[in-house]
XYZ file of C-alpha atoms in Angstrom:
737
model
C 0.000 0.000 0.000
C 1.413 3.421 -0.970
C 0.444 7.030 -0.253
C 0.782 9.849 -2.794
C -0.575 13.419 -3.189
C -4.234 13.445 -4.329
C -6.899 16.103 -4.839
C -7.715 19.183 -2.752
C -6.310 19.237 0.764
C -8.441 17.072 3.018
C -9.692 14.726 0.242
C -8.696 11.105 0.795
C -8.825 8.722 -2.189
C -8.274 4.956 -2.189
C -7.049 3.309 -5.412
C -7.852 -0.425 -5.547
C -5.594 -1.691 -8.313
C -4.626 -4.875 -10.118
C -1.770 -3.356 -12.145
C 0.660 -1.295 -10.042
C 1.980 0.369 -13.226
C -1.158 2.525 -13.190
C -0.273 4.082 -9.785
C 2.449 6.345 -11.144
C 0.239 7.384 -14.027
C -2.608 8.373 -11.693
C -0.227 10.274 -9.450
C 1.191 12.062 -12.507
C -2.245 12.965 -13.851
C -3.484 14.225 -10.483
C -0.295 16.209 -9.881
C -0.459 17.683 -13.398
C -3.919 19.032 -12.586
C -2.782 20.573 -9.294
C -4.256 17.841 -7.129
C -3.399 17.651 -3.405
C -4.401 15.407 -0.588
C -3.812 11.686 -0.030
C -3.987 8.857 -2.570
C -3.701 5.413 -0.999
C -3.108 2.366 -3.176
C -4.373 -1.093 -2.208
C -3.491 -4.247 -4.135
C -6.730 -6.053 -4.843
C -10.260 -5.915 -3.474
C -9.434 -7.788 -0.252
C -6.779 -5.288 0.795
C -8.996 -2.431 -0.338
C -11.876 -3.579 1.882
C -9.494 -3.926 4.832
C -8.195 -0.383 4.337
C -11.708 1.032 3.979
C -12.679 -0.662 7.217
C -9.742 0.882 9.049
C -9.798 4.456 7.741
C -12.157 7.022 6.247
C -11.954 7.768 2.529
C -13.908 10.196 0.388
C -13.742 8.245 -2.884
C -12.616 4.835 -4.210
C -10.905 4.459 -7.580
C -11.559 0.825 -8.500
C -9.593 -0.802 -11.332
C -11.640 -3.388 -13.292
C -10.923 -4.642 -16.818
C -13.528 -7.405 -17.196
C -17.043 -8.161 -16.083
C -15.566 -10.743 -13.671
C -13.370 -8.080 -12.028
C -16.422 -5.824 -11.748
C -18.641 -8.519 -10.287
C -16.034 -9.522 -7.697
C -15.311 -6.024 -6.440
C -17.924 -3.389 -7.100
C -20.865 -5.165 -5.485
C -18.813 -5.833 -2.312
C -17.741 -2.187 -2.136
C -21.310 -0.939 -2.532
C -22.705 -3.489 -0.037
C -20.099 -2.911 2.689
C -19.372 0.790 2.178
C -22.378 2.395 0.469
C -21.375 5.816 1.826
C -18.162 5.920 -0.269
C -18.519 6.882 -3.975
C -16.766 4.652 -6.541
C -15.173 5.604 -9.892
C -14.314 2.592 -12.091
C -11.042 2.759 -14.058
C -10.633 0.290 -16.932
C -8.446 -0.321 -19.989
C -11.508 -1.790 -21.768
C -13.631 0.304 -24.115
C -16.492 -2.205 -23.910
C -19.720 -0.231 -23.621
C -21.443 -3.162 -21.936
C -18.828 -3.093 -19.156
C -19.357 0.653 -18.717
C -23.134 0.258 -18.502
C -22.774 -2.597 -16.020
C -20.488 -0.498 -13.767
C -22.868 2.453 -13.722
C -25.830 0.151 -13.190
C -24.129 -1.484 -10.187
C -23.626 1.860 -8.435
C -20.407 3.376 -9.794
C -20.501 7.160 -10.014
C -18.416 7.221 -13.222
C -16.452 5.031 -15.647
C -13.145 6.138 -17.223
C -11.008 4.417 -19.873
C -7.465 4.763 -18.510
C -5.759 4.904 -21.923
C -7.987 7.719 -23.203
C -8.711 9.806 -20.089
C -6.822 13.011 -19.402
C -5.757 14.493 -16.089
C -8.648 16.960 -16.363
C -11.219 14.222 -16.967
C -9.839 12.181 -14.044
C -9.946 15.164 -11.674
C -13.411 16.109 -12.860
C -14.694 12.556 -12.446
C -13.342 12.379 -8.876
C -14.745 15.766 -8.000
C -18.185 15.107 -9.460
C -18.337 11.609 -7.986
C -17.685 12.981 -4.511
C -20.018 15.894 -5.007
C -22.825 13.827 -6.489
C -22.463 11.245 -3.758
C -22.516 13.930 -1.121
C -25.565 15.544 -2.713
C -27.361 12.240 -3.127
C -26.544 11.221 0.401
C -27.711 14.551 1.650
C -30.840 14.291 -0.472
C -31.615 10.881 0.925
C -31.217 12.116 4.469
C -33.131 15.298 3.901
C -35.948 13.605 1.985
C -36.467 11.246 4.887
C -36.155 13.998 7.467
C -38.196 16.641 5.611
C -40.801 14.500 3.849
C -43.516 16.440 5.692
C -41.995 19.809 4.925
C -42.592 20.458 1.184
C -41.087 23.922 1.276
C -37.765 22.632 2.648
C -37.847 19.740 0.130
C -38.497 22.193 -2.719
C -35.531 24.300 -1.585
C -33.377 21.220 -1.559
C -34.112 20.142 -5.111
C -33.935 23.701 -6.383
C -30.345 23.967 -5.202
C -29.346 20.516 -6.477
C -26.561 20.355 -9.058
C -28.478 17.696 -10.964
C -31.591 18.520 -12.929
C -34.631 17.546 -10.883
C -38.274 17.583 -11.919
C -41.503 16.572 -10.215
C -43.851 14.798 -12.608
C -47.368 13.570 -11.917
C -48.481 10.056 -12.688
C -50.251 11.511 -15.741
C -46.957 12.979 -17.013
C -47.465 16.680 -16.219
C -44.464 18.579 -14.865
C -45.205 20.212 -11.521
C -41.780 21.539 -10.728
C -38.342 21.915 -12.413
C -35.193 23.223 -10.727
C -32.752 25.546 -12.567
C -30.397 22.680 -13.421
C -33.281 20.831 -15.122
C -34.271 23.932 -17.096
C -30.665 24.270 -18.221
C -30.461 20.594 -19.204
C -33.683 20.851 -21.234
C -32.651 24.181 -22.762
C -36.059 25.762 -22.283
C -37.630 28.388 -19.984
C -39.764 27.442 -16.993
C -42.995 28.499 -18.754
C -42.441 25.883 -21.453
C -41.754 23.124 -18.918
C -43.864 23.535 -15.747
C -47.506 22.723 -16.323
C -46.726 21.044 -19.630
C -46.539 17.354 -20.509
C -43.070 16.035 -19.742
C -42.903 14.300 -23.153
C -40.899 11.308 -21.975
C -42.183 8.148 -20.318
C -41.207 8.138 -16.649
C -39.832 4.750 -15.645
C -39.113 4.244 -11.975
C -35.757 2.643 -11.235
C -32.446 2.533 -13.131
C -31.181 5.275 -15.410
C -32.579 5.672 -18.908
C -30.683 7.511 -21.666
C -32.721 10.087 -23.598
C -31.986 12.584 -26.397
C -33.070 16.129 -25.604
C -33.801 18.690 -28.348
C -33.125 22.098 -26.852
C -34.835 25.272 -27.914
C -31.650 26.424 -29.618
C -31.969 23.312 -31.844
C -28.913 21.755 -30.233
C -29.185 18.145 -29.125
C -27.915 16.892 -25.796
C -27.966 13.502 -24.126
C -29.295 13.044 -20.590
C -29.493 10.136 -18.217
C -32.880 9.971 -16.459
C -33.847 8.130 -13.304
C -37.046 8.421 -11.227
C -38.300 7.589 -7.730
C -41.815 7.767 -6.374
C -42.470 10.553 -3.860
C -45.325 12.470 -2.229
C -45.678 16.027 -3.506
C -48.178 18.282 -1.887
C -50.114 15.285 -0.709
C -50.194 13.537 -4.090
C -48.195 10.656 -5.474
C -45.654 11.850 -8.031
C -42.222 11.096 -9.381
C -38.960 12.866 -8.689
C -37.092 12.742 -12.003
C -33.330 13.263 -12.035
C -31.633 14.453 -15.256
C -27.871 14.104 -15.635
C -26.165 15.594 -18.718
C -23.986 12.886 -20.281
C -23.513 14.523 -23.689
C -19.703 14.438 -23.490
C -19.680 10.816 -22.417
C -22.144 9.849 -25.135
C -19.964 11.604 -27.725
C -16.928 9.646 -26.566
C -18.916 6.444 -26.769
C -20.059 7.287 -30.317
C -16.478 7.990 -31.332
C -15.382 4.666 -29.881
C -18.144 2.809 -31.685
C -17.270 4.627 -34.911
C -13.620 3.650 -34.534
C -14.565 0.022 -33.931
C -16.863 0.066 -36.959
C -14.100 1.603 -39.105
C -11.688 -1.115 -38.022
C -14.284 -3.727 -38.906
C -14.726 -2.121 -42.330
C -10.968 -2.267 -43.002
C -10.915 -5.893 -41.872
C -13.873 -6.735 -44.111
C -12.315 -5.049 -47.165
C -8.988 -6.808 -46.539
C -10.718 -10.167 -46.149
C -12.655 -9.508 -49.351
C -9.459 -9.290 -51.417
C -7.523 -12.011 -49.608
C -6.871 -14.939 -51.969
C -9.377 -13.494 -54.438
C -9.377 -15.280 -57.780
C -8.127 -12.964 -60.585
C -11.392 -13.508 -62.454
C -13.332 -12.120 -59.482
C -11.238 -8.985 -58.913
C -13.724 -6.705 -60.708
C -16.590 -7.986 -58.579
C -14.459 -7.583 -55.448
C -13.697 -3.954 -56.335
C -17.398 -3.182 -56.854
C -18.225 -4.733 -53.466
C -15.397 -2.786 -51.790
C -16.724 0.481 -53.217
C -20.217 -0.347 -51.942
C -18.956 -1.083 -48.420
C -16.914 2.124 -48.322
C -19.651 4.313 -49.807
C -22.297 3.115 -47.378
C -19.996 3.548 -44.377
C -18.965 7.153 -45.166
C -22.424 8.011 -46.543
C -21.077 9.048 -49.949
C -23.351 9.427 -52.959
C -20.857 7.873 -55.374
C -17.514 6.059 -55.158
C -15.514 5.739 -58.391
C -12.252 4.263 -59.654
C -10.575 5.783 -62.727
C -7.842 3.686 -64.372
C -5.165 5.042 -66.700
C -4.503 3.470 -70.086
C -1.200 1.670 -70.648
C 0.070 4.511 -72.868
C -0.800 7.070 -70.169
C -3.020 9.144 -72.452
C -6.547 8.294 -71.245
C -8.419 7.877 -67.952
C -11.366 5.485 -67.897
C -14.059 5.337 -65.130
C -13.681 1.573 -64.759
C -15.545 0.912 -61.466
C -18.358 2.836 -59.777
C -20.938 2.517 -56.987
C -23.740 4.964 -56.305
C -26.650 5.254 -53.913
C -29.969 3.907 -55.221
C -31.884 6.436 -57.319
C -28.790 8.465 -58.231
C -29.235 9.913 -61.702
C -26.582 8.893 -64.223
C -25.759 10.614 -67.471
C -24.635 8.704 -70.578
C -21.451 10.778 -70.750
C -20.297 9.619 -67.348
C -18.601 6.468 -68.658
C -16.642 7.996 -71.497
C -12.849 7.820 -71.619
C -11.201 11.077 -70.650
C -7.962 12.471 -72.113
C -5.377 12.871 -69.363
C -4.720 16.418 -70.543
C -8.275 17.363 -69.630
C -7.603 16.468 -65.964
C -4.236 18.225 -65.653
C -5.249 20.297 -62.607
C -6.491 17.277 -60.670
C -3.610 14.982 -61.712
C -1.028 17.597 -60.772
C -2.347 17.716 -57.211
C -2.535 13.963 -56.972
C 1.073 13.764 -58.160
C 2.280 16.264 -55.558
C 0.023 15.622 -52.552
C -1.400 12.152 -53.337
C -4.818 13.586 -52.344
C -7.050 16.214 -53.971
C -9.971 17.766 -52.083
C -12.768 19.691 -53.811
C -15.319 20.848 -51.232
C -17.193 23.069 -53.704
C -17.055 22.517 -57.471
C -18.033 26.136 -58.053
C -14.850 27.245 -56.269
C -12.518 25.455 -58.715
C -9.870 27.701 -60.299
C -10.224 28.890 -63.877
C -7.554 26.513 -65.211
C -9.550 23.476 -63.978
C -11.730 23.583 -67.094
C -11.778 19.830 -67.740
C -12.472 19.005 -64.104
C -15.342 21.491 -63.970
C -16.889 19.967 -67.108
C -16.491 16.381 -65.861
C -17.969 17.084 -62.419
C -20.774 19.079 -64.011
C -21.736 16.105 -66.186
C -21.638 13.841 -63.131
C -23.619 16.393 -61.040
C -20.882 16.185 -58.409
C -20.855 18.979 -55.818
C -17.978 17.838 -53.587
C -15.192 15.333 -54.114
C -12.047 13.891 -52.560
C -9.646 11.859 -54.752
C -6.642 9.670 -53.841
C -3.926 8.583 -56.272
C -3.604 4.864 -56.984
C -0.059 3.556 -57.366
C 1.643 0.166 -57.206
C 5.413 -0.372 -57.201
C 5.942 3.137 -58.508
C 3.477 2.701 -61.415
C 0.551 5.139 -61.717
C -2.607 3.043 -62.061
C -5.262 5.752 -61.698
C -7.202 7.316 -58.832
C -10.319 6.732 -56.721
C -12.729 9.317 -55.363
C -15.623 9.856 -52.981
C -18.330 12.103 -54.410
C -21.246 13.997 -52.931
C -24.106 14.796 -55.342
C -26.929 15.905 -53.084
C -25.039 18.588 -51.130
C -21.633 20.133 -50.552
C -19.739 18.470 -47.742
C -16.363 18.385 -46.064
C -14.622 15.035 -45.945
C -13.146 14.037 -42.592
C -9.652 12.694 -42.055
C -11.183 9.349 -41.118
C -13.092 9.145 -44.412
C -10.035 10.111 -46.457
C -7.982 7.548 -44.537
C -10.502 4.806 -45.307
C -10.423 5.792 -48.998
C -6.626 5.449 -48.959
C -6.911 1.980 -47.433
C -9.413 0.965 -50.111
C -7.156 2.391 -52.848
C -4.167 0.362 -51.608
C -6.249 -2.829 -51.523
C -7.676 -2.210 -54.999
C -4.220 -1.396 -56.439
C -2.826 -4.642 -55.044
C -5.758 -6.624 -56.459
C -5.376 -5.022 -59.911
C -1.654 -5.749 -59.854
C -2.338 -9.414 -59.035
C -4.935 -9.570 -61.808
C -2.598 -8.106 -64.416
C 0.215 -10.371 -63.244
C -2.068 -13.381 -63.590
C -3.081 -12.312 -67.117
C 0.526 -11.791 -68.176
C 1.485 -15.068 -66.505
C -1.183 -16.927 -68.469
C 0.006 -15.310 -71.697
C 3.585 -16.277 -70.920
C 2.529 -19.853 -70.143
C 0.657 -20.100 -73.461
C 3.719 -18.790 -75.306
C 5.987 -21.299 -73.564
C 3.552 -24.132 -74.310
C 3.638 -23.235 -78.019
C 7.433 -23.029 -77.923
C 7.760 -26.410 -76.225
C 5.649 -27.959 -78.983
C 7.168 -26.290 -82.035
C 10.819 -25.690 -81.130
C 13.231 -27.973 -83.006
C 15.799 -27.423 -80.270
C 15.807 -28.834 -76.767
C 14.266 -26.489 -74.207
C 13.421 -26.384 -70.527
C 12.065 -23.711 -68.160
C 12.982 -22.994 -64.553
C 10.730 -20.983 -62.244
C 11.775 -18.117 -59.988
C 12.909 -20.619 -57.349
C 15.202 -22.438 -59.772
C 12.992 -25.529 -60.191
C 12.398 -27.078 -63.617
C 8.696 -26.770 -64.433
C 8.578 -27.460 -68.174
C 10.653 -29.206 -70.877
C 10.127 -30.488 -74.419
C 10.717 -33.947 -75.863
C 13.565 -32.726 -78.133
C 15.726 -32.091 -75.074
C 16.472 -35.818 -74.763
C 17.973 -35.835 -78.298
C 20.579 -33.233 -77.377
C 21.116 -33.884 -73.649
C 20.743 -37.647 -73.097
C 22.413 -37.327 -69.704
C 19.220 -35.747 -68.350
C 16.395 -37.939 -66.969
C 12.949 -38.436 -68.503
C 10.607 -35.445 -68.586
C 8.455 -36.647 -65.702
C 11.572 -36.852 -63.506
C 13.237 -33.727 -64.907
C 10.275 -31.515 -64.004
C 10.688 -30.857 -60.316
C 14.495 -31.037 -60.325
C 16.530 -27.957 -59.463
C 18.391 -26.214 -62.274
C 21.546 -26.709 -60.207
C 21.143 -30.503 -60.494
C 20.625 -30.161 -64.259
C 23.827 -28.136 -64.560
C 25.685 -30.742 -62.526
C 24.547 -33.569 -64.793
C 25.565 -31.676 -67.941
C 28.918 -30.601 -66.461
C 29.712 -34.169 -65.415
C 29.623 -35.243 -69.069
C 31.745 -32.289 -70.260
C 35.374 -32.535 -71.380
C 36.249 -30.067 -68.613
C 33.579 -30.471 -65.861
C 34.819 -27.573 -63.728
C 34.898 -25.095 -66.589
C 31.506 -26.254 -67.866
C 29.935 -25.828 -64.411
C 31.336 -22.311 -64.063
C 30.081 -21.280 -67.478
C 26.571 -22.637 -66.877
C 26.438 -20.873 -63.515
C 27.509 -17.626 -65.188
C 24.797 -18.022 -67.836
C 22.171 -18.358 -65.077
C 23.256 -15.003 -63.640
C 23.299 -12.973 -66.859
C 20.346 -11.072 -68.302
C 20.472 -13.159 -71.485
C 23.126 -15.122 -73.341
C 23.367 -17.174 -76.530
C 26.047 -19.032 -78.436
C 27.769 -20.534 -75.379
C 29.308 -23.886 -76.393
C 30.304 -26.806 -74.178
C 32.464 -29.697 -75.410
C 31.451 -33.104 -74.051
C 33.794 -35.937 -73.263
C 32.046 -37.959 -75.980
C 33.273 -35.493 -78.599
C 29.906 -33.816 -79.105
C 29.568 -30.059 -78.784
C 26.377 -28.471 -77.360
C 25.372 -24.843 -77.740
C 23.240 -23.088 -75.096
C 21.217 -19.907 -74.912
C 19.186 -18.551 -72.017
C 16.592 -15.809 -71.590
C 15.044 -14.510 -68.338
C 11.234 -14.548 -68.095
C 9.464 -11.585 -66.502
C 5.906 -10.826 -65.406
C 5.085 -7.223 -64.440
C 8.839 -6.476 -64.581
C 9.568 -9.111 -61.939
C 11.764 -12.152 -62.534
C 9.498 -15.165 -63.103
C 11.982 -17.783 -64.302
C 14.371 -18.573 -67.136
C 14.143 -20.290 -70.533
C 17.034 -22.548 -71.546
C 17.566 -23.840 -75.114
C 20.196 -26.381 -76.184
C 21.144 -28.018 -79.482
C 23.951 -30.089 -81.004
C 26.553 -28.139 -83.056
C 29.198 -30.863 -83.314
C 29.300 -30.779 -87.132
C 29.252 -26.988 -87.302
C 31.991 -26.842 -84.660
C 34.155 -29.321 -86.587
C 33.693 -27.402 -89.830
C 34.562 -24.158 -88.082
C 37.689 -25.703 -86.529
C 38.735 -27.093 -89.901
C 38.304 -23.703 -91.501
C 40.200 -22.037 -88.696
C 42.936 -24.684 -88.963
C 43.277 -24.034 -92.680
C 43.525 -20.327 -92.157
C 45.989 -20.699 -89.288
C 48.408 -23.105 -91.034
C 51.456 -22.009 -92.939
C 50.698 -22.198 -96.656
C 54.237 -23.323 -97.607
C 54.997 -25.993 -94.985
C 51.572 -26.939 -93.599
C 52.812 -26.261 -90.055
C 51.065 -24.059 -87.542
C 51.504 -20.322 -87.932
C 53.221 -18.324 -85.222
C 49.888 -17.245 -83.698
C 48.465 -20.759 -83.529
C 51.758 -22.152 -82.218
C 51.759 -19.630 -79.355
C 48.089 -20.335 -78.519
C 48.491 -24.124 -78.569
C 51.728 -23.927 -76.606
C 50.086 -21.714 -74.031
C 47.158 -24.121 -73.625
C 49.453 -27.091 -73.235
C 51.677 -25.358 -70.692
C 48.642 -24.097 -68.738
C 47.234 -27.637 -68.518
C 47.911 -28.367 -64.860
C 47.182 -32.073 -65.416
C 50.576 -32.539 -67.172
C 52.807 -34.828 -65.148
C 56.113 -34.279 -67.013
C 58.205 -31.248 -67.876
C 58.262 -29.523 -71.272
C 60.897 -27.920 -73.520
C 60.648 -25.089 -76.041
C 63.037 -25.055 -78.994
C 63.410 -22.137 -81.424
C 65.252 -22.785 -84.738
C 66.683 -20.294 -87.258
C 68.642 -21.081 -90.465
C 72.053 -19.391 -90.582
C 72.290 -18.520 -94.283
C 69.088 -19.324 -96.124
C 69.377 -16.008 -97.917
C 72.472 -17.200 -99.823
C 70.498 -20.217 -101.020
C 67.813 -17.936 -102.427
C 70.499 -15.789 -104.070
C 72.302 -18.790 -105.573
C 69.442 -21.083 -106.554
C 66.435 -18.837 -106.545
C 63.308 -18.575 -104.412
C 61.818 -21.825 -105.702
C 64.719 -23.850 -104.333
C 64.684 -21.848 -101.128
C 61.005 -22.645 -100.631
C 61.653 -26.344 -101.244
C 64.414 -26.268 -98.595
C 61.875 -24.891 -96.133
C 59.317 -27.589 -97.014
C 61.889 -30.384 -96.561
C 63.158 -28.778 -93.352
C 59.571 -28.780 -92.005
C 59.251 -32.513 -92.755
C 62.614 -33.273 -91.073
C 61.619 -31.314 -87.953
C 58.268 -33.125 -87.744
C 59.974 -36.535 -88.158
C 62.212 -35.750 -85.166
C 59.191 -34.999 -82.927
C 56.389 -37.004 -81.319
C 52.817 -36.647 -82.481
C 52.004 -34.903 -79.197
C 54.640 -32.221 -79.766
C 53.792 -28.892 -81.400
C 55.695 -27.742 -84.501
C 55.279 -24.394 -86.219
C 56.845 -21.982 -88.687
C 57.102 -18.405 -87.487
C 57.755 -16.878 -90.891
C 60.891 -16.666 -93.067
C 63.359 -19.336 -91.921
C 62.289 -19.499 -88.242
C 60.686 -22.618 -86.689
C 59.521 -23.571 -83.241
C 59.101 -26.895 -81.460
C 57.379 -27.528 -78.121
C 58.243 -30.900 -76.618
C 55.099 -31.703 -74.666
C 56.724 -34.482 -72.630
C 60.330 -33.788 -71.637
C 61.209 -34.878 -68.106
C 64.790 -33.548 -68.030
C 67.313 -31.345 -69.793
C 69.287 -34.301 -71.192
C 66.318 -35.420 -73.290
C 65.812 -31.866 -74.519
C 69.476 -31.622 -75.572
C 69.258 -35.017 -77.308
C 66.264 -33.829 -79.337
C 68.022 -30.559 -80.186
C 71.050 -32.461 -81.416
C 68.878 -34.663 -83.661
C 67.074 -31.631 -85.039
C 70.262 -29.719 -85.944
C 71.773 -32.857 -87.427
C 68.717 -33.428 -89.597
C 68.490 -29.798 -90.686
C 72.197 -29.547 -91.563
C 72.101 -32.711 -93.692
C 72.250 -32.025 -97.494
C 69.020 -31.126 -99.313
C 68.701 -32.778 -102.734
C 66.512 -30.589 -104.916
C 66.521 -31.798 -108.486
C 70.183 -31.906 -109.605
C 71.239 -29.395 -106.937
C 72.634 -30.357 -103.541
C 72.064 -27.685 -100.909
C 73.553 -27.425 -97.427
C 72.264 -24.935 -94.874
C 73.446 -24.348 -91.343
C 70.994 -23.815 -88.445
C 71.075 -22.528 -84.863
C 68.826 -23.533 -81.962
C 67.958 -21.896 -78.678
C 65.971 -23.746 -76.067
C 64.649 -23.740 -72.533
C 63.540 -26.629 -70.328
C 60.716 -26.294 -67.787
C 60.362 -28.935 -65.042
C 56.991 -30.556 -64.386
C 54.117 -28.229 -63.334
C 56.237 -25.040 -63.703
C 55.786 -24.211 -67.408
C 55.091 -20.533 -68.175
C 54.625 -19.805 -71.899
C 55.710 -16.160 -71.825
C 58.882 -16.748 -69.790
C 59.815 -19.808 -71.831
C 59.592 -17.879 -75.115
C 61.752 -15.066 -73.715
C 64.441 -17.453 -72.436
C 64.440 -19.509 -75.656
C 64.744 -16.348 -77.791
C 67.734 -15.186 -75.713
C 69.406 -18.617 -76.071
C 68.864 -18.576 -79.872
C 70.427 -15.116 -80.133
C 73.467 -16.355 -78.200
C 73.817 -19.390 -80.477
C 73.800 -17.214 -83.615
C 76.195 -14.655 -82.082
C 78.664 -17.440 -81.347
C 78.851 -18.428 -85.030
C 75.757 -20.542 -85.599
C 75.544 -24.248 -86.276
C 74.970 -24.956 -82.575
C 72.346 -25.066 -79.864
C 72.256 -23.361 -76.522
C 69.761 -23.943 -73.683
C 69.042 -21.108 -71.312
C 71.585 -21.192 -68.532
C 73.774 -23.744 -70.316
C 76.919 -23.576 -72.487
C 76.717 -24.006 -76.272
C 77.065 -27.262 -78.179
C 78.105 -27.318 -81.840
C 76.723 -29.806 -84.332
C 79.008 -30.050 -87.397
C 77.639 -30.962 -90.828
C 79.098 -33.970 -92.704
C 80.209 -31.791 -95.644
C 80.484 -28.085 -96.470
C 79.319 -26.092 -99.489
C 76.526 -26.178 -102.003
C 76.694 -27.799 -105.412
C 74.513 -26.338 -108.063
C 72.976 -28.523 -110.750
C 75.189 -29.212 -113.804
């Protein structure tokens, strides 16, 4: 139990709580309103009753959130301590709970989350005052029942409105508070029929139309009394207009939340074919709730040039003109669309007050007999779809924030439904296109969805990719598994897997070829599939290009071979050598040998170019005969040749091959009747296993060849080694007789 400052000095309040977190809030609210006195907190009804029995308190603040809490506590408080007024504090906005509390004797009922410090202080003050007055009235009525004059004085000075009404319903007396509550002078009340049925007992809520045409809400209760010797009723009127307004607002809020829930449920899982019907029903629900005369949805054309009144609901009996449904050029609504673009909302409370430049809007609303309008832009994922509007035809009106907010909710729901409908339509069109492609395409094809699962494939796919399973098994597999199966059959599985993965990440790709271990070559192309600009899957196509690939390689080989000797050109030699040296599967070392004739120019000068060319052809044959089939031989142009020994475990084998090559090249060339001898030099480099680097090997071999020629020719030098001379068997050239 805690004590804190409360209301005016001398006032003692007891707070019977179930949630101690509310104590600080009450203290803060009372302090904020300048409250003083003592506030005692008791945990639960049992402790509260004990405290009430031990000390005097002017008011009890009783916390109750359910009917069970109320039943357990309030009746015990009223039975045991009827002289102490009770104000019920609750987090519930349930009107039934409020009515039950007041019916069971509570002086007031406050919702803790919505009440202010002023309302709390006022409720405490009025509860105490009313209880004091009622208690005093009870005592004085009993004491002064025989003294009508004193009784009259009592009710005249009462803060509550009090009237004396005969059994026939005629008003005999009304105190000033009652005249104020009814909003009429005494002459129009006393001596006149009361106008309301008097029901003895519990309070009855009644609407009162005052003379100033304002409406108030009063709570009426009546007890039977004797008045000037006759049986009559003492009627008490309590003004509850503010409370009734709060209750109406709460009910309105609950109804609005139910409307939003109903509209959301309407569109949940709605079939695309039923979207139009759902929109019409949504407009009806919204229009009836906000009491609009017409609710409309205007949709923009795909090209953005026209606005069409696609959906509309109106109250029964609303006149419609034939021109209402015509398509409208967007330019004619420039004033309205500009405001929707900037503010997302456009409010027209009076059509006659539109600016001069709103010519098209004035004409449109005139045709539709619209007097007031509020419009909200409709967008989805950044795309302008149109706008929706609430219209008033029968009178000008201002649209509340709540009504505009509900229109915005409806617009968002409708935009989402239209987006789903258009996506479904585009999806169906895409599916029909894919079905036609699967049937007519001469190439193999399969489709993956946005999750990477194969959902469609054609029968031709088995002709080009036999490593894939049957169609009924293929559909349902992941595209990753398909790539794995294709890569496994490739000549280079790792490279094939990387290339397929790259294709799946690109926007689109065609002409990508994969060589299979079987010798076949497959070509792939892929295209992403999109619906409403969102990725919906990917189309893969595959076909066999083995023959085309072979023809292309043959053509490339012809172009890249030396026309005189038939050996590889310098470019092809470098490419093939680079590929071989980069092959990390090689187990043995390699050697690069570069050969250059020492004096081929003298042969051309002595015998002519024809003989010189024949020397080169025979030299090419001799070089090839000294090499394995796996070695690479090429002519670099002029009298330069290159040899790459693909398998050369050590330097000794490289030197042995070099010696054979120089010996063969320096042997006499018999060309017709002429015998020609030509010297040659060789520079080489040996690379141990797994360390071959094409660029470095060419540089080292070129340096070794230069050294061999500088030292007189007719010899070979390996990088880092001394020279070795290979002497020819005879010297000189003999021309034909």
